[in-house]
Amino acid sequence: MSIENRTGLELLTIPEVGTILKISVPTVRRLQQQRKIPFFKVGGCVRFIRSDIDAYLQKRRVRSVDEYQ
């Protein structure tokens, strides 16, 4: 379950990121360990900021041929 703290940042767990990206938990862990997705640790638990996940998706978006014109 995601949490919203006082700063308005939506914090996500590894399984939540997997659900959003439609990938497995081990794949999320691999991306996190390879530091391909920004993360931070809180008390030993890995957390992600929703806007970082959205930015990760945006960076990997492949433009259509029509967008190049």
CSV table of N, CA and C in Angstrom, one decimal:
chain,number,residue,atom,x,y,z
A,1,MET,N,0.8,-1.2,0.0
A,1,MET,CA,0.0,0.0,0.0
A,1,MET,C,0.9,1.2,0.0
A,2,SER,N,0.7,2.2,-0.9
A,2,SER,CA,1.5,3.4,-1.0
A,2,SER,C,1.1,4.3,0.2
A,3,ILE,N,2.1,5.2,0.5
A,3,ILE,CA,1.9,6.1,1.6
A,3,ILE,C,2.2,7.5,1.0
A,4,GLU,N,1.4,8.5,1.5
A,4,GLU,CA,1.7,9.8,1.2
A,4,GLU,C,2.2,10.5,2.4
A,5,ASN,N,3.4,11.1,2.4
A,5,ASN,CA,3.9,11.8,3.6
A,5,ASN,C,3.5,13.3,3.5
A,6,ARG,N,4.0,14.0,4.5
A,6,ARG,CA,3.6,15.4,4.6
A,6,ARG,C,4.1,16.3,3.4
A,7,THR,N,5.1,15.8,2.7
A,7,THR,CA,5.6,16.6,1.6
A,7,THR,C,4.8,16.3,0.3
A,8,GLY,N,3.9,15.4,0.4
A,8,GLY,CA,3.1,15.0,-0.8
A,8,GLY,C,3.8,14.0,-1.7
A,9,LEU,N,4.9,13.4,-1.3
A,9,LEU,CA,5.6,12.4,-2.1
A,9,LEU,C,4.9,11.1,-1.9
A,10,GLU,N,4.6,10.4,-2.9
A,10,GLU,CA,3.9,9.1,-2.8
A,10,GLU,C,5.1,8.1,-2.8
A,11,LEU,N,5.2,7.3,-1.7
A,11,LEU,CA,6.2,6.3,-1.5
A,11,LEU,C,5.6,5.0,-1.9
A,12,LEU,N,6.5,4.2,-2.7
A,12,LEU,CA,6.0,2.9,-3.2
A,12,LEU,C,7.0,1.8,-2.7
A,13,THR,N,6.5,0.7,-2.5
A,13,THR,CA,7.3,-0.5,-2.2
A,13,THR,C,7.7,-1.2,-3.5
A,14,ILE,N,8.6,-2.2,-3.3
A,14,ILE,CA,9.0,-3.0,-4.5
A,14,ILE,C,7.8,-3.7,-5.2
A,15,PRO,N,6.9,-4.3,-4.5
A,15,PRO,CA,5.8,-5.0,-5.1
A,15,PRO,C,4.9,-3.9,-5.8
A,16,GLU,N,4.7,-2.8,-5.2
A,16,GLU,CA,3.9,-1.7,-5.9
A,16,GLU,C,4.5,-1.3,-7.2
A,17,VAL,N,5.8,-1.1,-7.2
A,17,VAL,CA,6.5,-0.7,-8.4
A,17,VAL,C,6.3,-1.8,-9.5
A,18,GLY,N,6.5,-3.0,-9.1
A,18,GLY,CA,6.3,-4.1,-10.0
A,18,GLY,C,4.9,-4.1,-10.6
A,19,THR,N,3.9,-3.8,-9.8
A,19,THR,CA,2.5,-3.7,-10.3
A,19,THR,C,2.4,-2.6,-11.3
A,20,ILE,N,2.9,-1.4,-11.0
A,20,ILE,CA,2.8,-0.3,-11.9
A,20,ILE,C,3.5,-0.5,-13.2
A,21,LEU,N,4.7,-1.1,-13.1
A,21,LEU,CA,5.5,-1.4,-14.4
A,21,LEU,C,5.1,-2.7,-15.0
A,22,LYS,N,4.3,-3.5,-14.4
A,22,LYS,CA,3.8,-4.8,-14.9
A,22,LYS,C,5.0,-5.7,-15.1
A,23,ILE,N,5.9,-5.7,-14.1
A,23,ILE,CA,7.1,-6.6,-14.1
A,23,ILE,C,7.1,-7.3,-12.8
A,24,SER,N,7.9,-8.3,-12.7
A,24,SER,CA,8.0,-9.1,-11.5
A,24,SER,C,8.8,-8.4,-10.4
A,25,VAL,N,8.6,-8.8,-9.2
A,25,VAL,CA,9.4,-8.3,-8.0
A,25,VAL,C,10.9,-8.5,-8.2
A,26,PRO,N,11.3,-9.7,-8.7
A,26,PRO,CA,12.8,-9.8,-8.9
A,26,PRO,C,13.3,-8.9,-9.9
A,27,THR,N,12.5,-8.5,-10.9
A,27,THR,CA,13.0,-7.6,-12.0
A,27,THR,C,13.1,-6.2,-11.4
A,28,VAL,N,12.2,-5.8,-10.5
A,28,VAL,CA,12.2,-4.5,-9.9
A,28,VAL,C,13.5,-4.5,-9.0
A,29,ARG,N,13.7,-5.5,-8.3
A,29,ARG,CA,14.9,-5.6,-7.4
A,29,ARG,C,16.2,-5.5,-8.2
A,30,ARG,N,16.2,-6.1,-9.4
A,30,ARG,CA,17.4,-6.1,-10.3
A,30,ARG,C,17.6,-4.6,-10.8
A,31,LEU,N,16.6,-4.0,-11.2
A,31,LEU,CA,16.7,-2.6,-11.6
A,31,LEU,C,17.1,-1.7,-10.5
A,32,GLN,N,16.7,-1.9,-9.3
A,32,GLN,CA,17.1,-1.2,-8.1
A,32,GLN,C,18.5,-1.4,-7.8
A,33,GLN,N,18.9,-2.7,-7.8
A,33,GLN,CA,20.3,-3.0,-7.5
A,33,GLN,C,21.3,-2.5,-8.5
A,34,GLN,N,20.9,-2.4,-9.8
A,34,GLN,CA,21.7,-1.9,-10.8
A,34,GLN,C,21.6,-0.4,-10.9
A,35,ARG,N,20.8,0.2,-10.0
A,35,ARG,CA,20.6,1.6,-9.8
A,35,ARG,C,20.1,2.3,-11.1
A,36,LYS,N,19.2,1.6,-11.8
A,36,LYS,CA,18.5,2.1,-13.0
A,36,LYS,C,17.2,2.8,-12.6
A,37,ILE,N,16.7,2.5,-11.4
A,37,ILE,CA,15.6,3.3,-10.9
A,37,ILE,C,16.0,3.9,-9.6
A,38,PRO,N,15.7,5.2,-9.5
A,38,PRO,CA,16.1,5.9,-8.2
A,38,PRO,C,15.3,5.3,-7.0
A,39,PHE,N,16.0,5.2,-5.9
A,39,PHE,CA,15.3,4.7,-4.7
A,39,PHE,C,16.0,5.3,-3.5
A,40,PHE,N,15.5,5.0,-2.3
A,40,PHE,CA,16.1,5.3,-1.1
A,40,PHE,C,15.7,4.3,0.0
A,41,LYS,N,16.5,4.2,1.0
A,41,LYS,CA,16.2,3.3,2.1
A,41,LYS,C,15.7,4.0,3.3
A,42,VAL,N,14.7,3.4,3.9
A,42,VAL,CA,14.1,3.9,5.1
A,42,VAL,C,14.1,2.7,6.1
A,43,GLY,N,15.0,2.8,7.1
A,43,GLY,CA,15.1,1.8,8.1
A,43,GLY,C,15.4,0.4,7.5
A,44,GLY,N,16.2,0.4,6.4
A,44,GLY,CA,16.5,-0.8,5.8
A,44,GLY,C,15.6,-1.3,4.7
A,45,CYS,N,14.4,-0.6,4.6
A,45,CYS,CA,13.4,-0.9,3.5
A,45,CYS,C,13.6,0.0,2.3
A,46,VAL,N,13.5,-0.6,1.2
A,46,VAL,CA,13.7,0.1,-0.1
A,46,VAL,C,12.3,0.8,-0.4
A,47,ARG,N,12.4,2.1,-0.8
A,47,ARG,CA,11.2,2.8,-1.2
A,47,ARG,C,11.5,3.6,-2.4
A,48,PHE,N,10.4,3.8,-3.2
A,48,PHE,CA,10.6,4.6,-4.5
A,48,PHE,C,9.6,5.7,-4.4
A,49,ILE,N,9.9,6.8,-5.1
A,49,ILE,CA,9.0,7.9,-5.2
A,49,ILE,C,8.2,7.8,-6.5
A,50,ARG,N,6.9,7.9,-6.5
A,50,ARG,CA,6.1,7.7,-7.7
A,50,ARG,C,6.6,8.5,-8.9
A,51,SER,N,6.9,9.8,-8.6
A,51,SER,CA,7.4,10.7,-9.7
A,51,SER,C,8.6,10.1,-10.4
A,52,ASP,N,9.5,9.5,-9.6
A,52,ASP,CA,10.7,8.9,-10.2
A,52,ASP,C,10.4,7.7,-11.1
A,53,ILE,N,9.4,6.9,-10.7
A,53,ILE,CA,8.9,5.8,-11.5
A,53,ILE,C,8.3,6.3,-12.8
A,54,ASP,N,7.5,7.4,-12.7
A,54,ASP,CA,6.9,8.0,-13.9
A,54,ASP,C,8.0,8.5,-14.8
A,55,ALA,N,9.0,9.2,-14.2
A,55,ALA,CA,10.2,9.7,-15.0
A,55,ALA,C,10.9,8.5,-15.7
A,56,TYR,N,11.1,7.4,-15.0
A,56,TYR,CA,11.8,6.3,-15.6
A,56,TYR,C,11.0,5.8,-16.8
A,57,LEU,N,9.7,5.7,-16.7
A,57,LEU,CA,8.9,5.3,-17.8
A,57,LEU,C,9.0,6.2,-19.0
A,58,GLN,N,9.0,7.5,-18.7
A,58,GLN,CA,9.0,8.5,-19.7
A,58,GLN,C,10.4,8.5,-20.5
A,59,LYS,N,11.5,8.2,-19.8
A,59,LYS,CA,12.8,8.1,-20.4
A,59,LYS,C,12.9,6.9,-21.4
A,60,ARG,N,12.1,5.9,-21.1
A,60,ARG,CA,12.2,4.7,-21.9
A,60,ARG,C,11.1,4.6,-23.0
A,61,ARG,N,10.4,5.7,-23.1
A,61,ARG,CA,9.3,5.8,-24.1
A,61,ARG,C,10.0,5.9,-25.5
A,62,VAL,N,9.6,5.0,-26.4
A,62,VAL,CA,10.0,5.1,-27.8
A,62,VAL,C,9.0,5.9,-28.6
A,63,ARG,N,9.5,6.9,-29.3
A,63,ARG,CA,8.6,7.8,-30.0
A,63,ARG,C,8.2,7.1,-31.3
A,64,SER,N,7.0,7.4,-31.7
A,64,SER,CA,6.5,6.9,-33.0
A,64,SER,C,7.1,7.6,-34.2
A,65,VAL,N,7.0,7.0,-35.3
A,65,VAL,CA,7.6,7.7,-36.5
A,65,VAL,C,7.0,9.0,-36.8
A,66,ASP,N,5.7,9.1,-36.5
A,66,ASP,CA,5.0,10.4,-36.7
A,66,ASP,C,5.5,11.5,-35.8
A,67,GLU,N,6.0,11.2,-34.7
A,67,GLU,CA,6.5,12.2,-33.8
A,67,GLU,C,7.9,12.8,-34.2
A,68,TYR,N,8.6,12.1,-35.1
A,68,TYR,CA,9.8,12.6,-35.6
A,68,TYR,C,9.7,13.7,-36.7
A,69,GLN,N,8.5,13.8,-37.2
A,69,GLN,CA,8.2,14.8,-38.3
A,69,GLN,C,7.8,16.1,-37.8
